[in-house]
Amino acid sequence: MNLADSKDLAPVVAELAPPEEKIASRAKRTFGVSVSRLEDLALLTGTARFVDDIDAPGMLHAAFVRSSHAHARIRGIDTSAASLAPGVRVILTLDSLRPYLKTTHLVTALPSPSFRENLHRPVLAWEEATYVGEAIAAVIATDRYLAEDAAAMVRVDYEPMPIVADCRTALEKGSPIANSSIKSNLIAEFDLSYGDVDEVFRNAPHVFKESLFQHRGGSHSIEGRGVVARHDPLDNVLTVWSSTQTPQPARQILCDLLGLEPGQVRVIVPDVGGAFGPKLVFYPEEAVVAIAALMLKKPVKWIEDRREHFISTTQERDQIWDVEIAVDEKANILGVRGQLLHDHGAYNVRGTNVAYGSAAAMPLAYRVPAYRLDVKCVATNRVPVTPVRGAGQPQGIFAMERLLDRVAREFGLDRTEVRRRNLIPAESMPYATPLKTRGGMQVVLDSGDYPRCQATALELAGWEDFPERQRQAREQGKYLGIGMANSVEGTGRGPYEEVKVRITSSGSVHIISSAAAMGQSTRTMLAQIVAEQLGGDMDNITFTVGDTSTSLMGFGGFNSRQAVIAGNSAHKAAVAVRKKTLEAAANLMKTDIELLDIQGKEVVSILSRERMNLGDIARACAGLPGFLMPRGEPGLEATEHVVINDMTYGNASAVVEVEVDSETGMVALRKIIFVHDCGRVIHPKIVEGQIMGGVAHGVGNALFEHMRFDANAQPLTTNLAEYLLVTATEMPEIILGHLESPTPSNPLGIKGVGEAGVLPMTAAIASAVENALEDFGVHIARVPISPVDLLAAIEQAG
């Protein structure tokens, strides 16, 4: 029977048989619903498997000898005493590794024409140590404790060299050079610019300047880094379990280092206890542990301890900003310009992306007719710098929002009014900016209503009522303040992430991807998207994710990209598998495809209610010798890697209310309002959780976290008693609001959300603290905002 022959069925068909490009299927809805997370059972019952849970017979353990000098020549390494220590199997230096290496350096920086120096990390330092914590040798022993004891017995003959401790002095004439292999500490130099900036500033009626400092901090995930390696001589495969965000790049780097074919190296990402950026980097420890497993024909494990995380895991910034803004008589922005000095650390590990992210994020939310930021990336004898949640974007937003607060103060305007006048309006979307990404694509703000987002946040915060609340508090000797900031974030960095969807002979739906999960609910996200097309039963979905043996193409998790990139590939694959399944079922059930739906584990006829199990259809599609297959081609599977070159841009508005103790300098958060737009929402509660985590991270950046070094580049904060992290007791009430402006740049209409919460928080908190202390004339120009600094500012203001 053809659907068109029945008028009575027309409404049913219209409702229940949508075009394949539509997201909604007739089965139980999963997209846009806060379904139970698939990750939770294992995590809550302790059955999740992290790197340190991996064990094998004969497992050996690694401990690393690390430099105690920020800069020193290595004149010799004496391993004789350590080699005789109990349990020691081998002590590895770079000379020990050379027979296995095609190159002695890790070339991991993204390409950029701005590089002036190539400063790649050695697998192990052998001639020169360039920061405290750099790995020089590795002890492999039967027990981690024995390996640690032996590592303490390794004697390194150091010749101290001049130290570059601060990027502010690193470019001065006569400054020491951070590494003897380079001629200058200026690693990279570039500018982001458009418009006739100089002409704008020459003729502008008002110009205001700010000098800003933003601290160096770390990621400090609950789980540190870790790696286990095992070589199987039977199939000649080196298997590496790593707490990495990027399994495919890690495998390629190992292949390049060791001269192996891709099929000879398998990288698996087990459960990861947080990552936040630094785990997207490939580290010397991963290479050394892998080579040790090859050498010794035994599995080898290394798990980072907390002190190692402080001195060897990559960090982010310092940044010094000197910026100015030109405005007209109505406080409309005419132009922004300035200089950014970026502490690059001791090596070029990821390239210029953090500094580039800062520069690109600065003007995004606003109409800025002319813009130029001159950026210098500077080598220092500190831990190398790579992205931490937000990848430089929070710093650019801090600089812009501080300038706008300055404009409001000079004009006597409400801070929100200055922003309202300059925000890109909704009717201008999509808004093509003159900026380009580091890959050369034009930055086009794809969708959103920035003024509405700000207005919603202000309404939820009771912004208009705050002056009266502030006045009453002042009468009681309390200093309340309120601040706000807007942010726009580039998310979903392409170009693709491969996903395969398959219906198995058991009737289950199997999703395969090397997309790496590090706490952002990747399995749940992929399952929701696929289940929307294939029956709506998330319990019927199984996974192989984060495993390079099942997928040869992909990049991993960073830049809030997995839902956008892997999610759209999963959607396209699921749509294709749905079509194949219904075609096969229509043949087997002798009915029209338009009358069939996938519900749970079965294909169901809308009219007769006849049912057929997905497993039976899959087995039929596998075929039998000499028999026709129901579709003419085998299998119920599809592999997709949707190419999305243009990023999609989420936006947010944050309002923060604080109370400052003028006698102690302590800042207490009273309330945080955060309104966000990430396009279509896949899972509301996961989105809320990601935002809340980002907000807490931003609070840490604003008030607590500061990775300190002394004048000799010796780290001063090497444990969690010295380096402060925000805890539950410091977090106030958080009110969240959500807007949805589906992006036209991908089929699902979604944007990334993993880093969104952190972006505007330092700027909003700085604005609030400054507002609380406006009677003292205190100006916030650096973060984190410490009680000591606040007291000094209050005293200086009299």
PDB file of N, CA, C and O in Angstrom, residues 263-299:
ATOM      1  N   GLY A 263      49.410   1.049  12.413  1.00  0.00           N
ATOM      2  CA  GLY A 263      48.851  -0.201  12.911  1.00  0.00           C
ATOM      3  C   GLY A 263      49.664  -0.848  14.014  1.00  0.00           C
ATOM      4  O   GLY A 263      49.203  -1.796  14.659  1.00  0.00           O
ATOM      5  N   GLN A 264      50.880  -0.349  14.232  1.00  0.00           N
ATOM      6  CA  GLN A 264      51.735  -0.917  15.279  1.00  0.00           C
ATOM      7  C   GLN A 264      51.605  -0.192  16.619  1.00  0.00           C
ATOM      8  O   GLN A 264      52.214  -0.601  17.595  1.00  0.00           O
ATOM      9  N   VAL A 265      50.834   0.891  16.643  1.00  0.00           N
ATOM     10  CA  VAL A 265      50.653   1.654  17.876  1.00  0.00           C
ATOM     11  C   VAL A 265      49.159   1.839  18.127  1.00  0.00           C
ATOM     12  O   VAL A 265      48.426   2.266  17.236  1.00  0.00           O
ATOM     13  N   ARG A 266      48.751   1.506  19.326  1.00  0.00           N
ATOM     14  CA  ARG A 266      47.351   1.697  19.735  1.00  0.00           C
ATOM     15  C   ARG A 266      47.325   2.554  20.991  1.00  0.00           C
ATOM     16  O   ARG A 266      47.972   2.219  21.985  1.00  0.00           O
ATOM     17  N   VAL A 267      46.596   3.669  20.943  1.00  0.00           N
ATOM     18  CA  VAL A 267      46.430   4.531  22.107  1.00  0.00           C
ATOM     19  C   VAL A 267      44.983   4.436  22.578  1.00  0.00           C
ATOM     20  O   VAL A 267      44.051   4.606  21.779  1.00  0.00           O
ATOM     21  N   ILE A 268      44.818   4.167  23.859  1.00  0.00           N
ATOM     22  CA  ILE A 268      43.491   4.019  24.461  1.00  0.00           C
ATOM     23  C   ILE A 268      43.344   5.055  25.568  1.00  0.00           C
ATOM     24  O   ILE A 268      44.241   5.213  26.403  1.00  0.00           O
ATOM     25  N   VAL A 269      42.234   5.748  25.565  1.00  0.00           N
ATOM     26  CA  VAL A 269      41.931   6.685  26.639  1.00  0.00           C
ATOM     27  C   VAL A 269      40.898   6.034  27.557  1.00  0.00           C
ATOM     28  O   VAL A 269      39.737   5.859  27.162  1.00  0.00           O
ATOM     29  N   PRO A 270      41.268   5.653  28.760  1.00  0.00           N
ATOM     30  CA  PRO A 270      40.275   5.125  29.694  1.00  0.00           C
ATOM     31  C   PRO A 270      39.474   6.280  30.296  1.00  0.00           C
ATOM     32  O   PRO A 270      39.444   7.374  29.742  1.00  0.00           O
ATOM     33  N   ASP A 271      38.804   6.054  31.410  1.00  0.00           N
ATOM     34  CA  ASP A 271      38.137   7.171  32.084  1.00  0.00           C
ATOM     35  C   ASP A 271      39.180   8.195  32.502  1.00  0.00           C
ATOM     36  O   ASP A 271      40.283   7.843  32.937  1.00  0.00           O
ATOM     37  N   VAL A 272      38.838   9.465  32.353  1.00  0.00           N
ATOM     38  CA  VAL A 272      39.762  10.553  32.656  1.00  0.00           C
ATOM     39  C   VAL A 272      39.137  11.440  33.726  1.00  0.00           C
ATOM     40  O   VAL A 272      38.016  11.916  33.575  1.00  0.00           O
ATOM     41  N   GLY A 273      39.885  11.672  34.779  1.00  0.00           N
ATOM     42  CA  GLY A 273      39.388  12.472  35.893  1.00  0.00           C
ATOM     43  C   GLY A 273      39.670  13.945  35.730  1.00  0.00           C
ATOM     44  O   GLY A 273      40.321  14.578  36.567  1.00  0.00           O
ATOM     45  N   GLY A 274      39.184  14.515  34.639  1.00  0.00           N
ATOM     46  CA  GLY A 274      39.394  15.935  34.372  1.00  0.00           C
ATOM     47  C   GLY A 274      40.625  16.150  33.523  1.00  0.00           C
ATOM     48  O   GLY A 274      41.595  15.381  33.573  1.00  0.00           O
ATOM     49  N   ALA A 275      40.575  17.218  32.703  1.00  0.00           N
ATOM     50  CA  ALA A 275      41.699  17.494  31.811  1.00  0.00           C
ATOM     51  C   ALA A 275      41.946  18.997  31.690  1.00  0.00           C
ATOM     52  O   ALA A 275      43.038  19.480  31.959  1.00  0.00           O
ATOM     53  N   PHE A 276      40.959  19.748  31.227  1.00  0.00           N
ATOM     54  CA  PHE A 276      40.973  21.219  31.202  1.00  0.00           C
ATOM     55  C   PHE A 276      42.045  21.829  30.308  1.00  0.00           C
ATOM     56  O   PHE A 276      42.451  22.959  30.501  1.00  0.00           O
ATOM     57  N   GLY A 277      42.553  21.071  29.348  1.00  0.00           N
ATOM     58  CA  GLY A 277      43.491  21.651  28.395  1.00  0.00           C
ATOM     59  C   GLY A 277      44.878  21.048  28.395  1.00  0.00           C
ATOM     60  O   GLY A 277      45.351  20.594  27.341  1.00  0.00           O
ATOM     61  N   PRO A 278      45.598  21.028  29.510  1.00  0.00           N
ATOM     62  CA  PRO A 278      46.971  20.504  29.475  1.00  0.00           C
ATOM     63  C   PRO A 278      47.089  19.046  29.053  1.00  0.00           C
ATOM     64  O   PRO A 278      48.152  18.635  28.581  1.00  0.00           O
ATOM     65  N   LYS A 279      46.032  18.257  29.175  1.00  0.00           N
ATOM     66  CA  LYS A 279      46.121  16.865  28.754  1.00  0.00           C
ATOM     67  C   LYS A 279      45.936  16.678  27.249  1.00  0.00           C
ATOM     68  O   LYS A 279      45.986  15.546  26.769  1.00  0.00           O
ATOM     69  N   LEU A 280      45.733  17.771  26.517  1.00  0.00           N
ATOM     70  CA  LEU A 280      45.727  17.624  25.059  1.00  0.00           C
ATOM     71  C   LEU A 280      47.147  17.574  24.522  1.00  0.00           C
ATOM     72  O   LEU A 280      47.372  17.242  23.358  1.00  0.00           O
ATOM     73  N   VAL A 281      48.115  17.877  25.369  1.00  0.00           N
ATOM     74  CA  VAL A 281      49.522  17.934  24.963  1.00  0.00           C
ATOM     75  C   VAL A 281      50.158  16.554  25.101  1.00  0.00           C
ATOM     76  O   VAL A 281      49.856  15.805  26.031  1.00  0.00           O
ATOM     77  N   PHE A 282      51.062  16.224  24.197  1.00  0.00           N
ATOM     78  CA  PHE A 282      51.871  15.012  24.329  1.00  0.00           C
ATOM     79  C   PHE A 282      53.129  15.364  25.122  1.00  0.00           C
ATOM     80  O   PHE A 282      53.794  16.364  24.857  1.00  0.00           O
ATOM     81  N   TYR A 283      53.463  14.516  26.103  1.00  0.00           N
ATOM     82  CA  TYR A 283      54.534  14.819  27.049  1.00  0.00           C
ATOM     83  C   TYR A 283      55.697  13.837  26.922  1.00  0.00           C
ATOM     84  O   TYR A 283      55.537  12.701  26.458  1.00  0.00           O
ATOM     85  N   PRO A 284      56.881  14.253  27.385  1.00  0.00           N
ATOM     86  CA  PRO A 284      58.028  13.338  27.391  1.00  0.00           C
ATOM     87  C   PRO A 284      57.753  12.033  28.134  1.00  0.00           C
ATOM     88  O   PRO A 284      58.244  10.969  27.728  1.00  0.00           O
ATOM     89  N   GLU A 285      56.997  12.106  29.228  1.00  0.00           N
ATOM     90  CA  GLU A 285      56.737  10.896  30.012  1.00  0.00           C
ATOM     91  C   GLU A 285      56.051   9.813  29.185  1.00  0.00           C
ATOM     92  O   GLU A 285      56.318   8.617  29.356  1.00  0.00           O
ATOM     93  N   GLU A 286      55.147  10.235  28.275  1.00  0.00           N
ATOM     94  CA  GLU A 286      54.459   9.244  27.441  1.00  0.00           C
ATOM     95  C   GLU A 286      55.437   8.541  26.511  1.00  0.00           C
ATOM     96  O   GLU A 286      55.348   7.325  26.302  1.00  0.00           O
ATOM     97  N   ALA A 287      56.364   9.290  25.956  1.00  0.00           N
ATOM     98  CA  ALA A 287      57.360   8.694  25.069  1.00  0.00           C
ATOM     99  C   ALA A 287      58.290   7.757  25.824  1.00  0.00           C
ATOM    100  O   ALA A 287      58.580   6.636  25.380  1.00  0.00           O
ATOM    101  N   VAL A 288      58.758   8.197  26.989  1.00  0.00           N
ATOM    102  CA  VAL A 288      59.729   7.405  27.747  1.00  0.00           C
ATOM    103  C   VAL A 288      59.104   6.104  28.237  1.00  0.00           C
ATOM    104  O   VAL A 288      59.723   5.024  28.147  1.00  0.00           O
ATOM    105  N   VAL A 289      57.898   6.161  28.758  1.00  0.00           N
ATOM    106  CA  VAL A 289      57.239   4.942  29.240  1.00  0.00           C
ATOM    107  C   VAL A 289      57.001   3.967  28.088  1.00  0.00           C
ATOM    108  O   VAL A 289      57.184   2.748  28.227  1.00  0.00           O
ATOM    109  N   ALA A 290      56.615   4.488  26.916  1.00  0.00           N
ATOM    110  CA  ALA A 290      56.400   3.616  25.761  1.00  0.00           C
ATOM    111  C   ALA A 290      57.700   2.930  25.347  1.00  0.00           C
ATOM    112  O   ALA A 290      57.718   1.721  25.070  1.00  0.00           O
ATOM    113  N   ILE A 291      58.797   3.685  25.305  1.00  0.00           N
ATOM    114  CA  ILE A 291      60.083   3.094  24.915  1.00  0.00           C
ATOM    115  C   ILE A 291      60.546   2.082  25.962  1.00  0.00           C
ATOM    116  O   ILE A 291      61.091   1.022  25.624  1.00  0.00           O
ATOM    117  N   ALA A 292      60.318   2.388  27.237  1.00  0.00           N
ATOM    118  CA  ALA A 292      60.706   1.438  28.295  1.00  0.00           C
ATOM    119  C   ALA A 292      59.978   0.109  28.129  1.00  0.00           C
ATOM    120  O   ALA A 292      60.568  -0.964  28.335  1.00  0.00           O
ATOM    121  N   ALA A 293      58.706   0.149  27.748  1.00  0.00           N
ATOM    122  CA  ALA A 293      57.955  -1.087  27.531  1.00  0.00           C
ATOM    123  C   ALA A 293      58.523  -1.873  26.349  1.00  0.00           C
ATOM    124  O   ALA A 293      58.581  -3.118  26.382  1.00  0.00           O
ATOM    125  N   LEU A 294      58.953  -1.165  25.312  1.00  0.00           N
ATOM    126  CA  LEU A 294      59.569  -1.840  24.173  1.00  0.00           C
ATOM    127  C   LEU A 294      60.908  -2.460  24.552  1.00  0.00           C
ATOM    128  O   LEU A 294      61.228  -3.600  24.167  1.00  0.00           O
ATOM    129  N   MET A 295      61.687  -1.731  25.338  1.00  0.00           N
ATOM    130  CA  MET A 295      63.018  -2.190  25.704  1.00  0.00           C
ATOM    131  C   MET A 295      62.967  -3.411  26.606  1.00  0.00           C
ATOM    132  O   MET A 295      63.697  -4.388  26.405  1.00  0.00           O
ATOM    133  N   LEU A 296      62.106  -3.332  27.620  1.00  0.00           N
ATOM    134  CA  LEU A 296      62.112  -4.332  28.686  1.00  0.00           C
ATOM    135  C   LEU A 296      61.146  -5.477  28.446  1.00  0.00           C
ATOM    136  O   LEU A 296      61.136  -6.455  29.217  1.00  0.00           O
ATOM    137  N   LYS A 297      60.304  -5.344  27.403  1.00  0.00           N
ATOM    138  CA  LYS A 297      59.293  -6.371  27.119  1.00  0.00           C
ATOM    139  C   LYS A 297      58.383  -6.621  28.309  1.00  0.00           C
ATOM    140  O   LYS A 297      57.913  -7.739  28.547  1.00  0.00           O
ATOM    141  N   LYS A 298      58.139  -5.559  29.053  1.00  0.00           N
ATOM    142  CA  LYS A 298      57.266  -5.613  30.227  1.00  0.00           C
ATOM    143  C   LYS A 298      56.344  -4.401  30.204  1.00  0.00           C
ATOM    144  O   LYS A 298      56.723  -3.324  29.699  1.00  0.00           O
ATOM    145  N   PRO A 299      55.148  -4.512  30.769  1.00  0.00           N
ATOM    146  CA  PRO A 299      54.298  -3.319  30.906  1.00  0.00           C
ATOM    147  C   PRO A 299      54.913  -2.341  31.896  1.00  0.00           C
ATOM    148  O   PRO A 299      55.495  -2.754  32.916  1.00  0.00           O
TER     149      PRO A 299
END
